[in-house]
Coordinates of C-alpha atoms in Angstrom, one line a residue:
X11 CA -10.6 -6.3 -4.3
X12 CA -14.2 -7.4 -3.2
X13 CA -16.5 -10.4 -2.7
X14 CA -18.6 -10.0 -5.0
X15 CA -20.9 -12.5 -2.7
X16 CA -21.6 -9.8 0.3
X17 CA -22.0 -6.8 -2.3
X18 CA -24.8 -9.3 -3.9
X19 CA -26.2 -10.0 0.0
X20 CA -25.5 -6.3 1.2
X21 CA -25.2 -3.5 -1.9
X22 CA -26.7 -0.7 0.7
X23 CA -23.7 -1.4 3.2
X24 CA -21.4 -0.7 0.3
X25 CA -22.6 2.2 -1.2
X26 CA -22.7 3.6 2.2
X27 CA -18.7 2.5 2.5
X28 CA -18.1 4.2 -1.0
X29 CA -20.3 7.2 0.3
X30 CA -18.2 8.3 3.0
X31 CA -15.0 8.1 0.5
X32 CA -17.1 11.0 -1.9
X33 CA -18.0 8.4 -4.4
X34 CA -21.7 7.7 -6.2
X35 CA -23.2 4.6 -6.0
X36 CA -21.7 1.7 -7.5
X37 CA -23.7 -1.1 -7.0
X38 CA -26.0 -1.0 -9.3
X39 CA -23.2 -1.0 -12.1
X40 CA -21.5 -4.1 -10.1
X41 CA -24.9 -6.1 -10.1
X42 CA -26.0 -5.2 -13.4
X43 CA -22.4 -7.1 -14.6
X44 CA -22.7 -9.5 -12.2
X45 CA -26.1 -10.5 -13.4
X46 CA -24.5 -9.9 -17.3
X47 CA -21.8 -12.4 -16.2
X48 CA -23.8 -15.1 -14.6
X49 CA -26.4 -15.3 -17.4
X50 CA -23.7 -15.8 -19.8
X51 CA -22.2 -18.5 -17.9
X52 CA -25.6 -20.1 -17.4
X53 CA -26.0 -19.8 -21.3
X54 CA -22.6 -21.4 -21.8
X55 CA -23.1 -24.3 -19.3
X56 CA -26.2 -25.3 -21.0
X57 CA -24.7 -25.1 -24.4
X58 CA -21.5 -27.1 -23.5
X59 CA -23.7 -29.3 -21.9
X60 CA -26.3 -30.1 -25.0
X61 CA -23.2 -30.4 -27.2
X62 CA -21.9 -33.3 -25.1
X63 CA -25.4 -35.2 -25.0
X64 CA -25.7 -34.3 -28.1
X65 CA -22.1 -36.1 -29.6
X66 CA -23.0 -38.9 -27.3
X67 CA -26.5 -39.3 -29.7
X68 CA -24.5 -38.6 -33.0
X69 CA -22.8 -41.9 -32.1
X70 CA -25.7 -44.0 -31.1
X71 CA -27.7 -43.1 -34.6
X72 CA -24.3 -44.1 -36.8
X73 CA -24.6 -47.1 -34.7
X74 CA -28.2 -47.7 -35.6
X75 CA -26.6 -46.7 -39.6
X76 CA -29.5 -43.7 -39.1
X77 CA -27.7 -41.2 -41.4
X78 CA -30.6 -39.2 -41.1
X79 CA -30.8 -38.8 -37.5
X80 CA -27.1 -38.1 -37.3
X81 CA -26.7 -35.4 -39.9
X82 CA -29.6 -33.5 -38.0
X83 CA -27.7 -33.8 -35.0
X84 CA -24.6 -33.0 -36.7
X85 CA -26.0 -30.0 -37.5
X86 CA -27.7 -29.1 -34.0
X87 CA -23.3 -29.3 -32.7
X88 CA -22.5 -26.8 -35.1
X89 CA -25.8 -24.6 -34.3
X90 CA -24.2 -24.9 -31.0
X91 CA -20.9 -24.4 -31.5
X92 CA -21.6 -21.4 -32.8
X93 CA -23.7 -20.3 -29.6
X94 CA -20.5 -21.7 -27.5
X95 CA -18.6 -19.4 -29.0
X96 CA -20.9 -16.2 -28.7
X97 CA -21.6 -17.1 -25.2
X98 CA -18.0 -17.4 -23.8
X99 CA -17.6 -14.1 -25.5
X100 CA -20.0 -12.2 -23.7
X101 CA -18.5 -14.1 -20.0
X102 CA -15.2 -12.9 -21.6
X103 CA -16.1 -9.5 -21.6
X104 CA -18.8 -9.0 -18.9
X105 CA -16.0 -10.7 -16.6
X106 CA -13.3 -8.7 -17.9
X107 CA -15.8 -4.9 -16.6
X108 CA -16.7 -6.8 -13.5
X109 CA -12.9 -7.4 -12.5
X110 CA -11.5 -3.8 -13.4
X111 CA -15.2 -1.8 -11.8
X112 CA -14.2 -3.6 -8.6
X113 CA -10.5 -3.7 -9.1
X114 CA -10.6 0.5 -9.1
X115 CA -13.1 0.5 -6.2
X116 CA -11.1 1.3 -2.6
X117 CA -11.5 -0.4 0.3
X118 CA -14.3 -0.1 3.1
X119 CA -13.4 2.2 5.9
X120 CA -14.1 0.5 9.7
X121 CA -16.7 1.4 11.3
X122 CA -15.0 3.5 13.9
X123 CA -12.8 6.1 10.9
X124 CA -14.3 9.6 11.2
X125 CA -16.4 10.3 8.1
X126 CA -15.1 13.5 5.9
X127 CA -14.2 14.4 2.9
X128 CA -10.7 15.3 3.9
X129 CA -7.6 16.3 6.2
X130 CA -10.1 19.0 7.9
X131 CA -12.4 15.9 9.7
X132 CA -8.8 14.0 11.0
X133 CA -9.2 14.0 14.4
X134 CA -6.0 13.8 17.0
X135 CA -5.3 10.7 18.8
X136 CA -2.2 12.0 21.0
X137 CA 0.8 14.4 21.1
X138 CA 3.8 13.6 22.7
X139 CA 7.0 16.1 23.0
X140 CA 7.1 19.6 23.4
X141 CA 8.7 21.5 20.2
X142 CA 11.8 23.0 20.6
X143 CA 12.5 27.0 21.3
X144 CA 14.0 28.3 18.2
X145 CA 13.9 31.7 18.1
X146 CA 14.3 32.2 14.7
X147 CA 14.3 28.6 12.8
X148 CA 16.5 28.3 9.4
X149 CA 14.6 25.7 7.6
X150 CA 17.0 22.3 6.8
X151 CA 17.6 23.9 2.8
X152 CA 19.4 26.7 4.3
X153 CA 20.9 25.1 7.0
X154 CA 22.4 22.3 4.6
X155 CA 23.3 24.6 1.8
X156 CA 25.4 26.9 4.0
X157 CA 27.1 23.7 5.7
X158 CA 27.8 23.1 2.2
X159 CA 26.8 19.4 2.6
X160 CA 23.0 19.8 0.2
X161 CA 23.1 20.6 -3.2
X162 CA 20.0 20.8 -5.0
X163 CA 21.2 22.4 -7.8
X164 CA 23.2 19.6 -8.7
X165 CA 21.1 17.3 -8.0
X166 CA 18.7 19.2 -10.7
X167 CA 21.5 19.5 -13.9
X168 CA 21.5 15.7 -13.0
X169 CA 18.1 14.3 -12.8
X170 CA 15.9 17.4 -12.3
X171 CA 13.3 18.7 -10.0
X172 CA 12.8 17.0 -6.4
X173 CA 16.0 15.2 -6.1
X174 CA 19.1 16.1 -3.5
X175 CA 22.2 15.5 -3.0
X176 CA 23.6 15.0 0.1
X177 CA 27.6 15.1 1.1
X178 CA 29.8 14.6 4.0
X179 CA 28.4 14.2 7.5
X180 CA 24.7 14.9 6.1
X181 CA 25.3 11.9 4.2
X182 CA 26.3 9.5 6.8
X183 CA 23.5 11.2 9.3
X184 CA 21.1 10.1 6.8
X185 CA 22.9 6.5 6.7
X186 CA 22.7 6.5 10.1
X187 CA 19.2 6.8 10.5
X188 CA 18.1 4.5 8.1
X189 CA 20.7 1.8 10.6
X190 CA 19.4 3.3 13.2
X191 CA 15.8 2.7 12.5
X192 CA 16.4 -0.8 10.8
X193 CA 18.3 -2.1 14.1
X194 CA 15.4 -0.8 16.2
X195 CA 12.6 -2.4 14.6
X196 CA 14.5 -5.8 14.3
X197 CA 16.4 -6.0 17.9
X198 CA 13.5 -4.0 20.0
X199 CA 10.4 -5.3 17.8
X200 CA 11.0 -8.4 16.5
X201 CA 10.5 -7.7 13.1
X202 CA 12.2 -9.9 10.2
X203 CA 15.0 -7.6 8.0
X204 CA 14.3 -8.3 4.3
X205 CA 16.5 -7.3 1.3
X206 CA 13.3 -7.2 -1.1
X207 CA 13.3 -6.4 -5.0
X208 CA 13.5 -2.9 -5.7
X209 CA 11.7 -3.6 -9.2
X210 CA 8.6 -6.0 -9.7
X211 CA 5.8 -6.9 -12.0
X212 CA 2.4 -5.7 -12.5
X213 CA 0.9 -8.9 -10.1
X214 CA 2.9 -7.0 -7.0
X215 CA 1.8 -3.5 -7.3
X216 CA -2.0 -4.8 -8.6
X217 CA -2.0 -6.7 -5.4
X218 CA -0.8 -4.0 -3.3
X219 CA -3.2 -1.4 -4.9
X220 CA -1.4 0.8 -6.6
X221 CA -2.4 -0.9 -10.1
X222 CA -4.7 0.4 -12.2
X223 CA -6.0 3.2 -10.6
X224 CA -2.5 5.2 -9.4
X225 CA 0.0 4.1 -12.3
X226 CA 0.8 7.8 -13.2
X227 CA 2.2 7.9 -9.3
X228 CA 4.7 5.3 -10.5
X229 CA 7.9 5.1 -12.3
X230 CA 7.8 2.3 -14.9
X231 CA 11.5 0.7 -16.7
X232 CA 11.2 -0.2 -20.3
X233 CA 10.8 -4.2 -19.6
X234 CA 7.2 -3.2 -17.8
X235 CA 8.5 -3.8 -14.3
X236 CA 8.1 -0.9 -11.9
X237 CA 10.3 0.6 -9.2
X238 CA 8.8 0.4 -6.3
X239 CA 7.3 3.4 -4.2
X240 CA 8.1 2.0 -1.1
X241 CA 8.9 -1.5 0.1
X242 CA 5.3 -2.5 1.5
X243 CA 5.1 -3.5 -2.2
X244 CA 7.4 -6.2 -1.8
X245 CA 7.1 -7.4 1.3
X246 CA 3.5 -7.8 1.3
X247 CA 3.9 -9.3 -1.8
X248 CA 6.3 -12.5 -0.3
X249 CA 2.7 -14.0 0.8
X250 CA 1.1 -13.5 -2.7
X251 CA -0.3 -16.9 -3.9
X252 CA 0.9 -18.8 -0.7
X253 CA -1.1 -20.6 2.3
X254 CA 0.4 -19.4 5.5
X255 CA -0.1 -21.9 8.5
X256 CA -2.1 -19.6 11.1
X257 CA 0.4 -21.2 13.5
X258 CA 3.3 -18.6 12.5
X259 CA 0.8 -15.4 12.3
X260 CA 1.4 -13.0 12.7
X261 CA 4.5 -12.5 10.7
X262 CA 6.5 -8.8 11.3
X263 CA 8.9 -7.9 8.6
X264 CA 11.0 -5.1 7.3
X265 CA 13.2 -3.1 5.2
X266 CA 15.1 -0.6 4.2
X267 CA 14.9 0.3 0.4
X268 CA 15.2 3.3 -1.8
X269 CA 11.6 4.0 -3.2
X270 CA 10.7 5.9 -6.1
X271 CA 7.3 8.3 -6.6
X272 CA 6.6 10.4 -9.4
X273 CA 4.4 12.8 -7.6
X274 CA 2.4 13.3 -10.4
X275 CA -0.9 14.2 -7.8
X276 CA 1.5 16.9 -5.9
X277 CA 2.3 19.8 -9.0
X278 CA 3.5 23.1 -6.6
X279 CA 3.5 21.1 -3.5
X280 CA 6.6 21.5 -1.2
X281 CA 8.8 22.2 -4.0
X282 CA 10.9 23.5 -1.7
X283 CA 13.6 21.0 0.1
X284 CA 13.3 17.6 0.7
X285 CA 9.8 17.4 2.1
X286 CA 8.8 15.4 -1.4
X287 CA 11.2 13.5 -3.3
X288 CA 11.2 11.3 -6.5
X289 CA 13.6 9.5 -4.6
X290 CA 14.3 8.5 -0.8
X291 CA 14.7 5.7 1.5
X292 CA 12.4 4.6 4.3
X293 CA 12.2 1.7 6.6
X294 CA 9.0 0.0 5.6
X295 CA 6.8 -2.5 8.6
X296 CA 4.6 -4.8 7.2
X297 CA 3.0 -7.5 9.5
X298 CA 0.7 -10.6 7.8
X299 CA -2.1 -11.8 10.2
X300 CA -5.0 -14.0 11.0
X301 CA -8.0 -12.0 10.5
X302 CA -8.8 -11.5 14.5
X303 CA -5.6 -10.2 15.1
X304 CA -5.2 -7.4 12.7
X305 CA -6.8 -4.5 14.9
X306 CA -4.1 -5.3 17.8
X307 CA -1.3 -5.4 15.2
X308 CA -2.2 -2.3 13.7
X309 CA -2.3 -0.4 17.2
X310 CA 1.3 -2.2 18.4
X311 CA 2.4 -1.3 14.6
X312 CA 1.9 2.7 15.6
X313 CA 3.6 1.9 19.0
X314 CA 6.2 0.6 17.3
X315 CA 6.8 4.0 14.8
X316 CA 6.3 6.2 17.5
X317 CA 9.2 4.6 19.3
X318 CA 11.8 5.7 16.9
X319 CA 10.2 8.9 17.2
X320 CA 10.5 9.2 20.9
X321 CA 14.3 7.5 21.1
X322 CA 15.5 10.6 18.8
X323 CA 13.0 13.2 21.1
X324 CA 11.2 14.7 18.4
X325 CA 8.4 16.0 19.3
X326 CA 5.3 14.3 17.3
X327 CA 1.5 14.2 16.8
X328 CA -0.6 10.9 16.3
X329 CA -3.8 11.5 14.1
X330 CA -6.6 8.9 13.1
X331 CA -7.2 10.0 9.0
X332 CA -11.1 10.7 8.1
X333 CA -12.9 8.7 5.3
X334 CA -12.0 10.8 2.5
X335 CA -7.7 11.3 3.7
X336 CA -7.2 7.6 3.8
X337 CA -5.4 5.7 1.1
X338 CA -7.2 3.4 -1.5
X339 CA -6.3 0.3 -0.1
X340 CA -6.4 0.9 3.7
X341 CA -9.5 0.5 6.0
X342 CA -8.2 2.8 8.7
X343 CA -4.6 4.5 8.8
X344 CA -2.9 6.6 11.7
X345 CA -0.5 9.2 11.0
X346 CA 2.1 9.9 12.9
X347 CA 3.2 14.0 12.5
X348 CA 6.5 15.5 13.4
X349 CA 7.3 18.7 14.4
X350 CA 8.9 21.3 11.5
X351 CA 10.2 24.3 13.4
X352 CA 10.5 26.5 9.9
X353 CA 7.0 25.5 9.0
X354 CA 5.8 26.0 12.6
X355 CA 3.6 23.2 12.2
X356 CA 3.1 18.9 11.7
X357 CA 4.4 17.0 8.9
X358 CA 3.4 13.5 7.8
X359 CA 6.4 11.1 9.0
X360 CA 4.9 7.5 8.8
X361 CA 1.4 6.6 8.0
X362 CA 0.3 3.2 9.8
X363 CA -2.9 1.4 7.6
X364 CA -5.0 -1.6 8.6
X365 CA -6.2 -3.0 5.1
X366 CA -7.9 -6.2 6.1
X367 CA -8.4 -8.9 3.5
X368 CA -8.4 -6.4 0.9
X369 CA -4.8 -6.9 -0.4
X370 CA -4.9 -10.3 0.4
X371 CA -8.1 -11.3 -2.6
X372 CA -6.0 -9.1 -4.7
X373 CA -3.1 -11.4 -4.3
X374 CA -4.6 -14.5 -3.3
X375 CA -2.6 -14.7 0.4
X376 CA -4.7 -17.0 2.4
X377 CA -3.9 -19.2 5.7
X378 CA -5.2 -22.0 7.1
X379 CA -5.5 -23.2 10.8
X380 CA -3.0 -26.9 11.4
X381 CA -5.4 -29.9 10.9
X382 CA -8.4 -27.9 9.1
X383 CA -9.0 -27.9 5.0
X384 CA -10.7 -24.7 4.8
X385 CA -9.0 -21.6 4.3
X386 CA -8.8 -17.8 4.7
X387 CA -7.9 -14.8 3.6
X388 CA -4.7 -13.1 5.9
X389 CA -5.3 -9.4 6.6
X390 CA -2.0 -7.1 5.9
X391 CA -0.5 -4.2 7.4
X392 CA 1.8 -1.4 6.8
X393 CA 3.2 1.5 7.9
X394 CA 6.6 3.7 8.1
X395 CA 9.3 3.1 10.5
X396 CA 10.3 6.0 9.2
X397 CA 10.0 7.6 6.0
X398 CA 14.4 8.2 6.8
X399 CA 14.5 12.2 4.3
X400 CA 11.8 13.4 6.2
X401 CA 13.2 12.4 9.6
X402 CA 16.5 14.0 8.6
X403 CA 14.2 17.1 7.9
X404 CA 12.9 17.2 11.3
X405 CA 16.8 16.0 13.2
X406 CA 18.0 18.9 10.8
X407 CA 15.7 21.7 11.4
X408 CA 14.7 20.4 15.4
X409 CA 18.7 20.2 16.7
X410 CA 20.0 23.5 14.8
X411 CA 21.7 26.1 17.3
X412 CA 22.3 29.8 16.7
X413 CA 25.5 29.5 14.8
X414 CA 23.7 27.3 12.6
X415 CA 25.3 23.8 13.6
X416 CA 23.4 20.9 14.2
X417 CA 23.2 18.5 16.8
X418 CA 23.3 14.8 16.7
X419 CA 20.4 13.1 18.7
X420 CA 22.4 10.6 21.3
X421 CA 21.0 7.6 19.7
X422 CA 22.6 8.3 16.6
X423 CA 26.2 9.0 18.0
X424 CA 27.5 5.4 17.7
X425 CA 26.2 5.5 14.2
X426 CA 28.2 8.7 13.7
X427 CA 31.6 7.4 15.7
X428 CA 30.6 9.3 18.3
X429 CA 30.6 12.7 16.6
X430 CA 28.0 15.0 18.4
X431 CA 27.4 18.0 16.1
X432 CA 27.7 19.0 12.8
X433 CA 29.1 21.7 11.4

């Protein structure tokens, strides 16, 4: 959401925000409600107002028996009633366009994102890890299927398209991870394990951003709640409506969840494995701050994803995402990209996003420092610690041999009883 105060103060500084995400300007619509708005409320204060003096007068003429007088200003109330009523109408529904115009208007980008309309203008921050020599790379589909431990077609007679099944040793690997990951961010990071809501209301998701604009992305029960897409939904969402005491910023917490997608934006894209899944379960990090600490959280919150990265040597990519690649909440987002041997090439693994107070007025998540009355809004954060099918992709495809076994990474192996390959 946005102040509607600094659009008023700066509208050229916004369009020029909006301009670098490929969208027209939208000030002139904001102001032109905005002005709507506030004229109606000035109409309505005046009338409330009159009708007040006005009953006070109605009593002062009975009192003075002037039946006259007070029938004409009997009258004059229901004159004005009348006007009450049109005029809270048109704040109704002025208000009501003003809210949902800036409500499906994403966030600002900082002033130091790369301006471009998409992927192409991302620009590389770091690589670390050499890719593995695979002569010839079976991709993680064929290597599970003839392990006999993936079954997509099953998967499909049950649910359909994009879903997998995973059996035996597969199955605990991709247990393992998700311990593996969830112990490192807690013990080595400090962040707080949660065991959030897997469904919520339309408040959460609103407040996170995913509500109105990307409700086709999302899977919806019949009772209105909504499954969420990934945990940052929830977590985020534990400040909602609350006053945080500056005093314990920033807060670090995270989870491990299932998280559910429809994919309705990716028709034809990796159809092919387990690259993009209705279903899958990540380990979500979500830190609350103080507004001056949020750009050294966000760089310590990439450290922190990259570490998982590095403990099970895969070899990775960190990218800084243009203008027009970043998300609709987030005012600047790092990717991190691991190596794929069968696609010869970087996938998405975690995405890391600052999103400064912009959650926070959409949820109402404020703190305030010990001893002061004034308030302000937090800033959130959150990113992937990892996204856990994707890094079983990349284990998978990175520590296959000849023969077609795989290897388990040595940080795994107490989370596997020691076993060292499978297959």
């Amino acid at each position: 959401m946005h102040d509607i105060k600094a659009i008023r103060e700066t509208p050229d500084a916004y369009d020029r925000a909006w301009a670098s995400k490929g969208l027209s300007p939208q000030t002139p619509a904001i102001l032109e409600l905005d002005q709507q708005l506030r004229t109606a409320q000035t109409a309505l204060q005046a009338a409330q107002s009159r009708r007040n003096d006005v009953s006070k007068l109605i009593g002062i003429a009975k009192g003075k028996k002037d039946e006259v007088g007070a029938a004409q200003l009997m009258a004059e109330v229901e004159l004005l009633k009348t006007e009450i009523a049109r005029e809270g109408e048109a704040e109704r529904v002025s208000g009501e366009a003003l809210r949902g115009l800036l409500a499906a208007l994403p966030n600002l980008p900082a002033e130091d994102v790369p301006v471009g309309e998409d992927e192409s203008a991302n620009q590389e921050v770091r690589r670390w890890g050499e890719p593995f020599a695979i002569a010839k790379p079976r991709d993680h589909v064929e290597l599970g299927e003839t392990l006999g431990l993936m079954d997509f077609e099953a998967a499909a007679r049950m649910s359909g398209a994009r879903f997998t099944v995973l059996k035996g040793q597969l199955a605990r690997l991709e247990r393992a991870l998700g311990q593996f990951m969830l112990d490192f961010q807690t013990r080595e990071h400090g962040y707080l394990e949660v065991s959030p809501p897997l469904l919520v209301r339309d408040d959460a998701v609103f407040g996170t951003g995913q509500l109105p604009k990307f409700a086709e992305d999302l899977f919806r029960t019949t009772d209105g709640r909504w499954l969420i897409p990934t945990a940052e939904v929830s977590l985020t969402n534990l400040v909602r409506e609350q006053i945080t005491a500056e005093e314990a910023l920033p807060l670090r917490l995270t989870a491990l969840t299932p998280c559910f997608r429809s994919e309705a934006g990716a028709s034809g894209r990796d159809t092919r494995g387990m690259i993009r899944q209705h279903q899958f379960y990540k380990v979500e990090l979500v830190s609350i701050t103080a507004p001056e600490q949020s750009d050294a959280e966000h760089e310590r919150m990439v450290e922190c994803a990259e570490a998982v990265l590095k403990r099970l040597d895969l070899p990775f990519r960190t990218v800084l995402l243009s203008t027009g690649d970043m998300g609709f909440s987030a005012r600047k987002t790092f990717d991190l990209e691991v190596w794929i041997p069968s696609q010869g090439a970087y996938r998405e693994i975690s995405s890391c996003s600052n999103c400064g107070d912009f959650q926070a007025r959409r949820m109402d998540a404020r703190c305030r420092k010990s001893g002061e009355k004034g308030t302000r809004f937090v800033h959130t954060l959150n990113g992937s610690g990892l996204a856990v099918g994707r890094t079983l992709v990349a284990v998978i495809e990175n520590y296959q041999d000849e023969n077609g076994r795989i290897a388990v990474p040595q940080a795994l192996q107490p989370y596997m009883g020691g076993l060292t390959h499978i297959g």
